[in-house]
Every structure is written in structure tokens, then in C-alpha cells.
PDB file of C-alpha atoms and ligand atoms in Angstrom:
ATOM      1  CA  MET A 300      66.150  77.588 132.663  1.00 95.00           C
ATOM      2  CA  ASN A 301      63.229  75.660 134.549  1.00 98.00           C
ATOM      3  CA  VAL A 302      63.578  71.918 134.499  1.00 98.00           C
ATOM      4  CA  LEU A 303      61.089  69.336 135.525  1.00 98.00           C
ATOM      5  CA  ILE A 304      62.615  65.863 136.128  1.00 98.00           C
ATOM      6  CA  VAL A 305      59.875  63.198 136.765  1.00 98.00           C
ATOM      7  CA  GLY A 306      61.142  60.441 138.676  1.00 98.00           C
ATOM      8  CA  GLY A 307      64.216  62.211 140.272  1.00 98.00           C
ATOM      9  CA  SER A 308      64.407  59.363 142.811  1.00 97.00           C
ATOM     10  CA  GLY A 309      65.281  56.743 140.247  1.00 98.00           C
ATOM     11  CA  GLY A 310      69.022  55.851 139.108  1.00 98.00           C
ATOM     12  CA  ILE A 311      68.647  57.770 135.699  1.00 98.00           C
ATOM     13  CA  GLY A 312      66.203  60.475 137.267  1.00 98.00           C
ATOM     14  CA  LEU A 313      68.405  61.249 140.213  1.00 98.00           C
ATOM     15  CA  ALA A 314      71.908  61.732 137.674  1.00 98.00           C
ATOM     16  CA  LEU A 315      69.672  63.993 135.774  1.00 98.00           C
ATOM     17  CA  VAL A 316      68.787  66.160 138.677  1.00 98.00           C
ATOM     18  CA  GLN A 317      72.409  66.334 139.500  1.00 98.00           C
ATOM     19  CA  HIS A 318      73.213  67.018 135.921  1.00 98.00           C
ATOM     20  CA  TYR A 319      71.194  70.135 135.621  1.00 98.00           C
ATOM     21  CA  LEU A 320      71.986  71.267 139.214  1.00 97.00           C
ATOM     22  CA  ALA A 321      75.583  72.175 137.799  1.00 96.00           C
ATOM     23  CA  TYR A 322      73.780  74.811 135.438  1.00 96.00           C
ATOM     24  CA  GLU A 323      74.015  78.009 137.099  1.00 93.00           C
ATOM     25  CA  ASP A 324      70.843  79.503 135.609  1.00 93.00           C
ATOM     26  CA  ALA A 325      68.824  76.409 136.277  1.00 95.00           C
ATOM     27  CA  ASN A 326      65.943  75.982 138.553  1.00 98.00           C
ATOM     28  CA  ILE A 327      65.172  72.077 138.955  1.00 98.00           C
ATOM     29  CA  PHE A 328      61.730  70.706 140.060  1.00 98.00           C
ATOM     30  CA  ALA A 329      61.755  67.128 140.515  1.00 98.00           C
ATOM     31  CA  THR A 330      59.320  64.307 141.552  1.00 98.00           C
ATOM     32  CA  TYR A 331      59.501  61.057 143.601  1.00 98.00           C
ATOM     33  CA  ARG A 332      56.818  58.614 144.634  1.00 96.00           C
ATOM     34  CA  THR A 333      58.032  56.841 147.640  1.00 93.00           C
ATOM     35  CA  GLN A 334      61.261  57.954 149.384  1.00 95.00           C
ATOM     36  CA  LYS A 335      62.379  61.560 149.080  1.00 97.00           C
ATOM     37  CA  PRO A 336      66.009  61.269 148.076  1.00 97.00           C
ATOM     38  CA  SER A 337      68.601  63.084 150.395  1.00 97.00           C
ATOM     39  CA  LEU A 338      69.894  65.364 147.835  1.00 97.00           C
ATOM     40  CA  ASN A 339      69.229  68.808 148.753  1.00 97.00           C
ATOM     41  CA  HIS A 340      69.897  72.095 147.204  1.00 97.00           C
ATOM     42  CA  PRO A 341      68.737  75.867 147.089  1.00 96.00           C
ATOM     43  CA  LYS A 342      67.812  75.517 143.441  1.00 97.00           C
ATOM     44  CA  LEU A 343      66.040  72.127 143.832  1.00 98.00           C
ATOM     45  CA  THR A 344      62.415  71.772 144.725  1.00 98.00           C
ATOM     46  CA  TRP A 345      61.313  68.162 145.448  1.00 98.00           C
ATOM     47  CA  PHE A 346      57.311  67.073 145.015  1.00 98.00           C
ATOM     48  CA  LYS A 347      55.982  63.595 145.923  1.00 98.00           C
ATOM     49  CA  VAL A 348      53.907  62.806 143.030  1.00 98.00           C
ATOM     50  CA  ASN A 349      52.331  59.351 142.081  1.00 97.00           C
ATOM     51  CA  VAL A 350      52.488  60.067 138.147  1.00 95.00           C
ATOM     52  CA  THR A 351      49.884  57.313 137.443  1.00 95.00           C
ATOM     53  CA  VAL A 352      47.337  59.258 139.240  1.00 97.00           C
ATOM     54  CA  GLU A 353      45.727  62.147 137.303  1.00 98.00           C
ATOM     55  CA  SER A 354      44.862  64.337 140.226  1.00 98.00           C
ATOM     56  CA  ASP A 355      48.679  64.181 141.394  1.00 98.00           C
ATOM     57  CA  ILE A 356      49.737  65.457 138.093  1.00 98.00           C
ATOM     58  CA  ALA A 357      47.008  68.016 138.021  1.00 98.00           C
ATOM     59  CA  ASP A 358      48.213  69.286 141.444  1.00 98.00           C
ATOM     60  CA  LEU A 359      51.789  69.334 140.495  1.00 98.00           C
ATOM     61  CA  ALA A 360      50.857  71.399 137.289  1.00 98.00           C
ATOM     62  CA  GLN A 361      49.313  74.169 139.275  1.00 98.00           C
ATOM     63  CA  GLN A 362      52.740  74.616 141.512  1.00 98.00           C
ATOM     64  CA  LEU A 363      55.096  74.830 138.513  1.00 98.00           C
ATOM     65  CA  PRO A 364      56.200  77.710 136.367  1.00 97.00           C
ATOM     66  CA  LYS A 365      56.823  77.746 132.615  1.00 97.00           C
ATOM     67  CA  LEU A 366      59.324  74.918 131.816  1.00 98.00           C
ATOM     68  CA  ARG A 367      62.235  74.776 129.261  1.00 98.00           C
ATOM     69  CA  LEU A 368      62.535  71.257 129.906  1.00 98.00           C
ATOM     70  CA  LEU A 369      60.548  68.130 130.976  1.00 98.00           C
ATOM     71  CA  ILE A 370      62.208  64.682 131.449  1.00 98.00           C
ATOM     72  CA  ASN A 371      59.826  61.818 132.480  1.00 98.00           C
ATOM     73  CA  ALA A 372      62.420  59.161 133.837  1.00 98.00           C
ATOM     74  CA  ILE A 373      60.247  56.979 135.703  1.00 98.00           C
ATOM     75  CA  GLY A 374      59.530  53.326 134.516  1.00 98.00           C
ATOM     76  CA  MET A 375      59.156  49.730 135.676  1.00 97.00           C
ATOM     77  CA  LEU A 376      60.446  46.281 134.347  1.00 97.00           C
ATOM     78  CA  HIS A 377      59.849  44.256 137.213  1.00 96.00           C
ATOM     79  CA  ASP A 378      57.943  44.392 140.363  1.00 94.00           C
ATOM     80  CA  GLY A 379      58.406  42.166 143.717  1.00 89.00           C
ATOM     81  CA  GLU A 380      56.037  39.459 142.316  1.00 93.00           C
ATOM     82  CA  HIS A 381      56.823  39.532 138.635  1.00 94.00           C
ATOM     83  CA  ASN A 382      59.938  39.175 136.402  1.00 95.00           C
ATOM     84  CA  PRO A 383      59.741  40.214 132.797  1.00 97.00           C
ATOM     85  CA  GLU A 384      58.362  37.077 130.699  1.00 97.00           C
ATOM     86  CA  LYS A 385      60.535  34.682 129.004  1.00 96.00           C
ATOM     87  CA  THR A 386      57.713  33.496 126.780  1.00 97.00           C
ATOM     88  CA  VAL A 387      54.083  34.503 126.245  1.00 97.00           C
ATOM     89  CA  ASN A 388      53.240  31.300 128.547  1.00 97.00           C
ATOM     90  CA  ASP A 389      54.240  33.450 131.463  1.00 97.00           C
ATOM     91  CA  PHE A 390      52.012  36.388 130.744  1.00 97.00           C
ATOM     92  CA  ASP A 391      50.026  37.857 133.454  1.00 97.00           C
ATOM     93  CA  SER A 392      47.444  40.337 132.771  1.00 97.00           C
ATOM     94  CA  ASP A 393      47.731  42.433 135.987  1.00 97.00           C
ATOM     95  CA  PHE A 394      51.589  42.666 135.250  1.00 98.00           C
ATOM     96  CA  PHE A 395      50.865  43.829 131.649  1.00 98.00           C
ATOM     97  CA  ASN A 396      48.385  46.350 132.995  1.00 98.00           C
ATOM     98  CA  LYS A 397      50.810  47.600 135.507  1.00 98.00           C
ATOM     99  CA  ASN A 398      53.575  47.985 132.877  1.00 98.00           C
ATOM    100  CA  ILE A 399      51.006  50.016 130.986  1.00 98.00           C
ATOM    101  CA  ALA A 400      49.930  52.261 134.060  1.00 98.00           C
ATOM    102  CA  ILE A 401      53.628  53.185 134.771  1.00 98.00           C
ATOM    103  CA  ASN A 402      55.381  52.941 131.460  1.00 98.00           C
ATOM    104  CA  VAL A 403      52.803  54.639 129.224  1.00 98.00           C
ATOM    105  CA  THR A 404      49.979  56.772 131.184  1.00 98.00           C
ATOM    106  CA  PRO A 405      52.078  58.943 132.942  1.00 98.00           C
ATOM    107  CA  SER A 406      53.553  60.553 129.606  1.00 98.00           C
ATOM    108  CA  LEU A 407      50.109  61.119 128.321  1.00 98.00           C
ATOM    109  CA  LEU A 408      48.919  62.744 131.655  1.00 98.00           C
ATOM    110  CA  LEU A 409      52.024  64.931 131.800  1.00 98.00           C
ATOM    111  CA  ALA A 410      51.393  66.112 128.093  1.00 98.00           C
ATOM    112  CA  LYS A 411      47.814  66.948 128.926  1.00 98.00           C
ATOM    113  CA  HIS A 412      48.441  68.803 132.027  1.00 98.00           C
ATOM    114  CA  LEU A 413      51.625  70.499 131.232  1.00 98.00           C
ATOM    115  CA  ALA A 414      51.473  71.349 127.626  1.00 98.00           C
ATOM    116  CA  HIS A 415      50.770  74.830 128.519  1.00 97.00           C
ATOM    117  CA  HIS A 416      54.065  74.844 130.872  1.00 98.00           C
ATOM    118  CA  LEU A 417      56.128  74.147 127.646  1.00 98.00           C
ATOM    119  CA  LYS A 418      54.461  76.615 125.291  1.00 96.00           C
ATOM    120  CA  THR A 419      57.260  79.192 125.336  1.00 88.00           C
ATOM    121  CA  LYS A 420      58.555  81.817 123.035  1.00 87.00           C
ATOM    122  CA  SER A 421      61.892  79.970 123.046  1.00 89.00           C
ATOM    123  CA  SER A 422      62.137  76.171 122.256  1.00 94.00           C
ATOM    124  CA  SER A 423      61.153  73.535 124.885  1.00 98.00           C
ATOM    125  CA  HIS A 424      61.748  69.793 125.143  1.00 98.00           C
ATOM    126  CA  PHE A 425      59.276  67.039 126.270  1.00 98.00           C
ATOM    127  CA  ILE A 426      61.190  63.675 126.697  1.00 98.00           C
ATOM    128  CA  THR A 427      60.273  60.362 128.221  1.00 98.00           C
ATOM    129  CA  ILE A 428      63.006  57.702 128.750  1.00 98.00           C
ATOM    130  CA  SER A 429      61.692  54.816 126.731  1.00 98.00           C
ATOM    131  CA  ALA A 430      63.652  51.823 125.522  1.00 98.00           C
ATOM    132  CA  LYS A 431      65.089  50.175 122.258  1.00 98.00           C
ATOM    133  CA  ILE A 432      63.001  47.011 123.240  1.00 97.00           C
ATOM    134  CA  GLY A 433      60.082  49.050 122.379  1.00 98.00           C
ATOM    135  CA  SER A 434      61.004  49.460 118.741  1.00 98.00           C
ATOM    136  CA  ILE A 435      58.752  47.144 116.571  1.00 97.00           C
ATOM    137  CA  GLU A 436      61.030  47.037 113.691  1.00 96.00           C
ATOM    138  CA  ASP A 437      64.151  46.065 115.917  1.00 96.00           C
ATOM    139  CA  ASN A 438      62.253  43.275 117.633  1.00 96.00           C
ATOM    140  CA  ARG A 439      64.506  40.126 116.662  1.00 94.00           C
ATOM    141  CA  LEU A 440      64.545  38.466 120.038  1.00 94.00           C
ATOM    142  CA  GLY A 441      61.003  38.404 121.463  1.00 96.00           C
ATOM    143  CA  GLY A 442      60.423  37.795 125.004  1.00 96.00           C
ATOM    144  CA  TRP A 443      59.559  40.652 127.723  1.00 97.00           C
ATOM    145  CA  VAL A 444      56.185  40.894 126.064  1.00 98.00           C
ATOM    146  CA  SER A 445      54.657  43.265 128.757  1.00 98.00           C
ATOM    147  CA  TYR A 446      57.633  45.773 129.064  1.00 98.00           C
ATOM    148  CA  ARG A 447      58.369  45.562 125.393  1.00 98.00           C
ATOM    149  CA  SER A 448      54.577  46.299 124.328  1.00 98.00           C
ATOM    150  CA  SER A 449      54.375  49.027 126.944  1.00 98.00           C
ATOM    151  CA  LYS A 450      57.369  50.978 125.461  1.00 98.00           C
ATOM    152  CA  ALA A 451      55.955  50.371 121.980  1.00 98.00           C
ATOM    153  CA  ALA A 452      52.786  51.936 123.313  1.00 98.00           C
ATOM    154  CA  LEU A 453      54.761  54.645 124.927  1.00 98.00           C
ATOM    155  CA  ASN A 454      56.554  55.677 121.539  1.00 98.00           C
ATOM    156  CA  MET A 455      53.228  55.522 119.595  1.00 98.00           C
ATOM    157  CA  ALA A 456      52.068  58.099 122.295  1.00 98.00           C
ATOM    158  CA  LEU A 457      55.169  60.154 121.936  1.00 98.00           C
ATOM    159  CA  LYS A 458      54.857  60.440 118.199  1.00 98.00           C
ATOM    160  CA  THR A 459      51.210  61.250 118.486  1.00 98.00           C
ATOM    161  CA  ILE A 460      51.677  64.134 120.709  1.00 98.00           C
ATOM    162  CA  SER A 461      54.573  65.253 118.653  1.00 98.00           C
ATOM    163  CA  ILE A 462      52.276  65.434 115.902  1.00 98.00           C
ATOM    164  CA  GLU A 463      49.587  67.425 117.513  1.00 97.00           C
ATOM    165  CA  TRP A 464      51.950  69.713 119.143  1.00 97.00           C
ATOM    166  CA  ARG A 465      53.572  70.573 115.854  1.00 96.00           C
ATOM    167  CA  PHE A 466      50.520  72.685 115.085  1.00 92.00           C
ATOM    168  CA  LYS A 467      49.608  73.819 118.556  1.00 94.00           C
ATOM    169  CA  GLN A 468      52.982  74.562 120.177  1.00 95.00           C
ATOM    170  CA  SER A 469      55.494  74.426 117.496  1.00 95.00           C
ATOM    171  CA  ASN A 470      58.556  75.305 119.717  1.00 97.00           C
ATOM    172  CA  THR A 471      58.293  72.307 121.728  1.00 98.00           C
ATOM    173  CA  CYS A 472      60.475  69.329 120.426  1.00 98.00           C
ATOM    174  CA  VAL A 473      58.915  65.811 121.726  1.00 98.00           C
ATOM    175  CA  LEU A 474      61.388  62.838 121.787  1.00 98.00           C
ATOM    176  CA  ALA A 475      61.805  59.526 123.013  1.00 98.00           C
ATOM    177  CA  PHE A 476      65.232  58.432 124.313  1.00 98.00           C
ATOM    178  CA  HIS A 477      67.063  55.130 124.684  1.00 98.00           C
ATOM    179  CA  PRO A 478      69.593  55.156 127.517  1.00 98.00           C
ATOM    180  CA  GLY A 479      71.372  51.901 126.688  1.00 97.00           C
ATOM    181  CA  THR A 480      71.719  49.415 129.651  1.00 97.00           C
ATOM    182  CA  THR A 481      72.406  51.465 132.697  1.00 98.00           C
ATOM    183  CA  ASP A 482      73.614  50.391 136.286  1.00 96.00           C
ATOM    184  CA  THR A 483      70.346  50.993 138.271  1.00 96.00           C
ATOM    185  CA  ASN A 484      67.911  48.889 140.348  1.00 93.00           C
ATOM    186  CA  LEU A 485      65.751  48.237 137.218  1.00 95.00           C
ATOM    187  CA  SER A 486      68.379  46.554 135.339  1.00 94.00           C
ATOM    188  CA  LYS A 487      70.511  45.146 138.298  1.00 93.00           C
ATOM    189  CA  ARG A 488      69.345  41.380 137.815  1.00 91.00           C
ATOM    190  CA  PHE A 489      69.880  41.477 134.240  1.00 92.00           C
ATOM    191  CA  GLN A 490      73.376  42.743 133.816  1.00 93.00           C
ATOM    192  CA  GLN A 491      75.311  39.388 133.501  1.00 90.00           C
ATOM    193  CA  ASN A 492      75.292  39.380 129.778  1.00 88.00           C
ATOM    194  CA  VAL A 493      75.991  42.956 128.947  1.00 92.00           C
ATOM    195  CA  PRO A 494      79.298  43.295 127.035  1.00 91.00           C
ATOM    196  CA  GLU A 495      82.180  44.897 128.645  1.00 91.00           C
ATOM    197  CA  GLY A 496      82.088  48.497 128.175  1.00 92.00           C
ATOM    198  CA  LYS A 497      78.182  48.553 127.515  1.00 94.00           C
ATOM    199  CA  LEU A 498      76.867  48.821 131.015  1.00 96.00           C
ATOM    200  CA  PHE A 499      76.581  52.810 131.432  1.00 97.00           C
ATOM    201  CA  THR A 500      76.638  54.589 134.682  1.00 98.00           C
ATOM    202  CA  PRO A 501      73.482  57.064 135.105  1.00 98.00           C
ATOM    203  CA  GLU A 502      75.808  60.000 134.877  1.00 98.00           C
ATOM    204  CA  TYR A 503      77.090  59.154 131.578  1.00 98.00           C
ATOM    205  CA  VAL A 504      73.538  58.657 130.291  1.00 98.00           C
ATOM    206  CA  ALA A 505      72.587  62.144 131.694  1.00 98.00           C
ATOM    207  CA  GLU A 506      75.340  63.640 129.729  1.00 98.00           C
ATOM    208  CA  CYS A 507      74.383  61.717 126.659  1.00 98.00           C
ATOM    209  CA  LEU A 508      70.771  62.744 127.020  1.00 98.00           C
ATOM    210  CA  ASN A 509      71.708  66.426 127.594  1.00 98.00           C
ATOM    211  CA  ASN A 510      73.726  66.329 124.492  1.00 98.00           C
ATOM    212  CA  ILE A 511      70.995  65.153 122.425  1.00 98.00           C
ATOM    213  CA  ILE A 512      68.921  68.143 123.751  1.00 98.00           C
ATOM    214  CA  CYS A 513      71.568  70.592 123.084  1.00 97.00           C
ATOM    215  CA  HIS A 514      71.593  69.385 119.507  1.00 97.00           C
ATOM    216  CA  THR A 515      67.803  69.246 118.615  1.00 98.00           C
ATOM    217  CA  SER A 516      65.357  71.767 118.271  1.00 96.00           C
ATOM    218  CA  ALA A 517      61.473  71.610 117.527  1.00 96.00           C
ATOM    219  CA  ASN A 518      62.627  70.740 113.761  1.00 96.00           C
ATOM    220  CA  ASP A 519      63.476  67.207 115.247  1.00 98.00           C
ATOM    221  CA  THR A 520      60.353  66.547 117.220  1.00 98.00           C
ATOM    222  CA  GLY A 521      58.661  63.015 117.030  1.00 98.00           C
ATOM    223  CA  LYS A 522      62.178  61.240 116.713  1.00 98.00           C
ATOM    224  CA  PHE A 523      63.477  58.078 118.998  1.00 98.00           C
ATOM    225  CA  TYR A 524      67.086  58.761 119.865  1.00 98.00           C
ATOM    226  CA  SER A 525      69.607  56.387 121.164  1.00 98.00           C
ATOM    227  CA  TYR A 526      72.123  57.551 124.020  1.00 98.00           C
ATOM    228  CA  ASP A 527      74.798  57.847 120.951  1.00 98.00           C
ATOM    229  CA  GLY A 528      72.710  60.445 119.252  1.00 98.00           C
ATOM    230  CA  SER A 529      71.794  57.907 116.492  1.00 98.00           C
ATOM    231  CA  ILE A 530      68.151  57.692 115.544  1.00 98.00           C
ATOM    232  CA  LEU A 531      66.344  54.189 116.155  1.00 98.00           C
ATOM    233  CA  PRO A 532      63.253  53.013 114.059  1.00 98.00           C
ATOM    234  CA  TRP A 533      60.035  53.280 115.834  1.00 97.00           C
TER     235      TRP A 533
HETATM  236  N1  LIG B 266      68.243  50.966 133.541  1.00 58.10           N
HETATM  237  C1  LIG B 266      68.346  50.502 132.279  1.00 58.10           C
HETATM  238  O1  LIG B 266      69.230  49.729 131.973  1.00 58.10           O
HETATM  239  C2  LIG B 266      67.221  51.063 131.304  1.00 58.10           C
HETATM  240  C3  LIG B 266      67.498  50.433 130.055  1.00 58.10           C
HETATM  241  C4  LIG B 266      66.468  50.954 128.959  1.00 58.10           C
HETATM  242  C5  LIG B 266      65.383  52.102 129.452  1.00 58.10           C
HETATM  243  N2  LIG B 266      65.345  52.212 130.857  1.00 58.10           N
HETATM  244  C6  LIG B 266      64.121  53.090 131.042  1.00 58.10           C
HETATM  245  O2  LIG B 266      64.641  54.250 131.860  1.00 58.10           O
HETATM  246  C7  LIG B 266      63.828  54.869 132.851  1.00 58.10           C
HETATM  247  C8  LIG B 266      64.636  54.983 134.244  1.00 58.10           C
HETATM  248  O3  LIG B 266      64.993  53.617 134.881  1.00 58.10           O
HETATM  249  P1  LIG B 266      66.042  53.470 135.865  1.00 58.10           P
HETATM  250  O4  LIG B 266      66.860  52.533 135.401  1.00 58.10           O
HETATM  251  O5  LIG B 266      66.449  54.942 136.487  1.00 58.10           O
HETATM  252  O6  LIG B 266      65.210  52.898 136.848  1.00 58.10           O
HETATM  253  P2  LIG B 266      64.879  52.933 138.493  1.00 58.10           P
HETATM  254  O7  LIG B 266      66.251  53.542 139.219  1.00 58.10           O
HETATM  255  O8  LIG B 266      64.331  51.834 138.896  1.00 58.10           O
HETATM  256  O9  LIG B 266      63.934  54.324 138.548  1.00 58.10           O
HETATM  257  C9  LIG B 266      62.594  54.041 138.396  1.00 58.10           C
HETATM  258  C10 LIG B 266      61.984  55.307 138.731  1.00 58.10           C
HETATM  259  O10 LIG B 266      60.371  55.142 138.451  1.00 58.10           O
HETATM  260  C11 LIG B 266      59.752  55.425 139.466  1.00 58.10           C
HETATM  261  N3  LIG B 266      58.300  55.198 139.701  1.00 58.10           N
HETATM  262  C12 LIG B 266      57.976  53.952 139.317  1.00 58.10           C
HETATM  263  N4  LIG B 266      56.722  53.595 139.441  1.00 58.10           N
HETATM  264  C13 LIG B 266      56.142  54.994 139.707  1.00 58.10           C
HETATM  265  C14 LIG B 266      54.805  55.537 139.807  1.00 58.10           C
HETATM  266  N5  LIG B 266      53.683  54.686 139.975  1.00 58.10           N
HETATM  267  N6  LIG B 266      54.868  56.650 140.220  1.00 58.10           N
HETATM  268  C15 LIG B 266      55.693  57.632 140.164  1.00 58.10           C
HETATM  269  N7  LIG B 266      57.195  57.106 140.170  1.00 58.10           N
HETATM  270  C16 LIG B 266      57.072  55.891 139.578  1.00 58.10           C
HETATM  271  C17 LIG B 266      60.633  55.377 140.738  1.00 58.10           C
HETATM  272  O11 LIG B 266      60.179  56.117 141.760  1.00 58.10           O
HETATM  273  P3  LIG B 266      60.339  55.548 143.420  1.00 58.10           P
HETATM  274  O12 LIG B 266      61.684  55.195 143.636  1.00 58.10           O
HETATM  275  O13 LIG B 266      60.073  56.860 144.192  1.00 58.10           O
HETATM  276  O14 LIG B 266      59.161  54.607 143.639  1.00 58.10           O
HETATM  277  C18 LIG B 266      61.923  55.594 140.193  1.00 58.10           C
HETATM  278  O15 LIG B 266      62.021  57.070 140.194  1.00 58.10           O
HETATM  279  C19 LIG B 266      62.506  54.055 132.802  1.00 58.10           C
HETATM  280  O16 LIG B 266      61.609  54.327 131.936  1.00 58.10           O
HETATM  281  C20 LIG B 266      63.328  52.624 132.165  1.00 58.10           C
HETATM  282  O17 LIG B 266      62.382  51.742 131.682  1.00 58.10           O
HETATM  283  C21 LIG B 266      66.386  51.894 131.510  1.00 58.10           C
END
């Protein structure tokens, strides 16, 4: 089983790499952008990739075999200069464009360059870690407009890819996944109000996602799953 984890250097991404290393028959390919993680293993190959850059993804595609599973675990909520907006008065177009570039574009580029790798006789999965905050129907609180809009755009991109691939590669299941609040660098500064028992470890989230993968097939393509296996509204 060949598995690609995009963003294997992130909190959730690294937990996914570790999770799949436990499978005897798995070969893991994983990407990082800045610092190569210290995790080494004979079944693990690291690639330095900036997945917002199309030529980087095209180069990566040339080095990979057919894949059973591709999970895109990269994402951004804040950077050194900006926090998510409390109100629309805090809106900054550069920060908005950065959210789109990191949270949306990579999944489209991965679908463009790696569709062929997922076209297999048996089933395959193409999954991106989204966030419930990107659900338009579920939006009751407002705020965080750039991140929220980028995840909504990501969801639309995934739904669109799933419809296209239903005809072109009917064995591939395309899903969006909401991990719940997970203890990583991305959420660190927003964890104060998380109810007890609702701040998850990346290891738990990796298990939840794998559970969903094990219980879904191409018949489920185009769905948005929460960590507990429930289906979220787009
Ligand atoms: N943590 C949560 O509570 C939570 C909740 C809902 C959804 N999510 C989603 O879960 C996903 C994973 O987040 P996380 O919590 O694991 O965050 P994280 O620990 O901050 O990891 C983020 C990852 O994104 C990568 N990345 C950022 N910009 C990149 C770029 N331009 N090119 C390539 N890689 C880039 C980082 O790579 P480098 O480290 O190499 O720069 C890192 O691997 C994100 O999509 C996030 O929106 C998280």
C-alpha cells in the first residue's frame, strides 16, 4: 500500500505518517516545506515540497509510484503577522490571498498532477484536511473570515473534483475531513475555551481519519466527514 502524506511535518501530518508506518505492507511518502522532521524509517521517504508551487508538485509526481491513499494535511490559520480576523474590519487582502494559496490551491494542484497515480484497479482515497468552520450551513458565529472562506472554497474544490472523477476514475473516493480541535501549533493560541475532552491529540485524529478511510469507498465520494464519522453539511 503506497501512501502519500502531504505536510508530514505538521502536527496532524506527522501523526498520520507514524500511523501508517505501523502497517507492515505500507510504503510512506511524505512532504515537508521547511524543516525535515527527524523521523526516519526504511519504509519512509521524505520530499521537500512547497505545495503552493505547481512545478514543485509536478516534480514530486514524477518521483512517485501509484498510490492507494493521498492525504493533504497542510494548512494555515495564522502567520507571524496576522491572526484570524475577529470582524471584517480586520480584513487584509494579502492575508486573505495567503489563506487561499495555502488552504485551497494545493489540493487543486495535487488533483491535477496526481490523479493518474490514484487511478488504480482497486479503490483509492484523495483526502484533504478541511475544517467545520468552512461549512456555510454550519456558520452561526461569523469571524475568521479569511480562514473560513478558504476552507469553504476548499470544500467546493473537493466536491467539484469528486464529481469529475466519478466519471474519469470511478475507484477514487474524494473526501473532506474535519479533525476537531487538535493540539498542534496551528491551534495552540486558541485552545483556552475548548471544552474538557474536546482537545484531541494528533494521534487520536489520525486513528479517526483511518477509521473513516476503512469504512468508505468510491460510493461515498464527495462527502465531508467529521472525526467521529458523522457527515457534515457543506
Ligand atoms: N489543529 C486544529 O485544531 C485543526 C482544526 C481544524 C482543521 N485543521 C486543519 O488541519 C490541517 C493540519 O493542521 P495542523 O493542526 O496539523 O497544523 P500545523 O501543525 O501547523 O501543520 C501545518 C502544516 O502545513 C504545512 N504548510 C504550511 N504552508 C505550507 C506551504 N506553503 N507549503 C507546504 N506546506 C505548508 C506546514 O509545513 P512546514 O511545517 O514544513 O512549514 C505543516 O506541515 C490544516 O489544514 C488545518 O487547517 C486543524
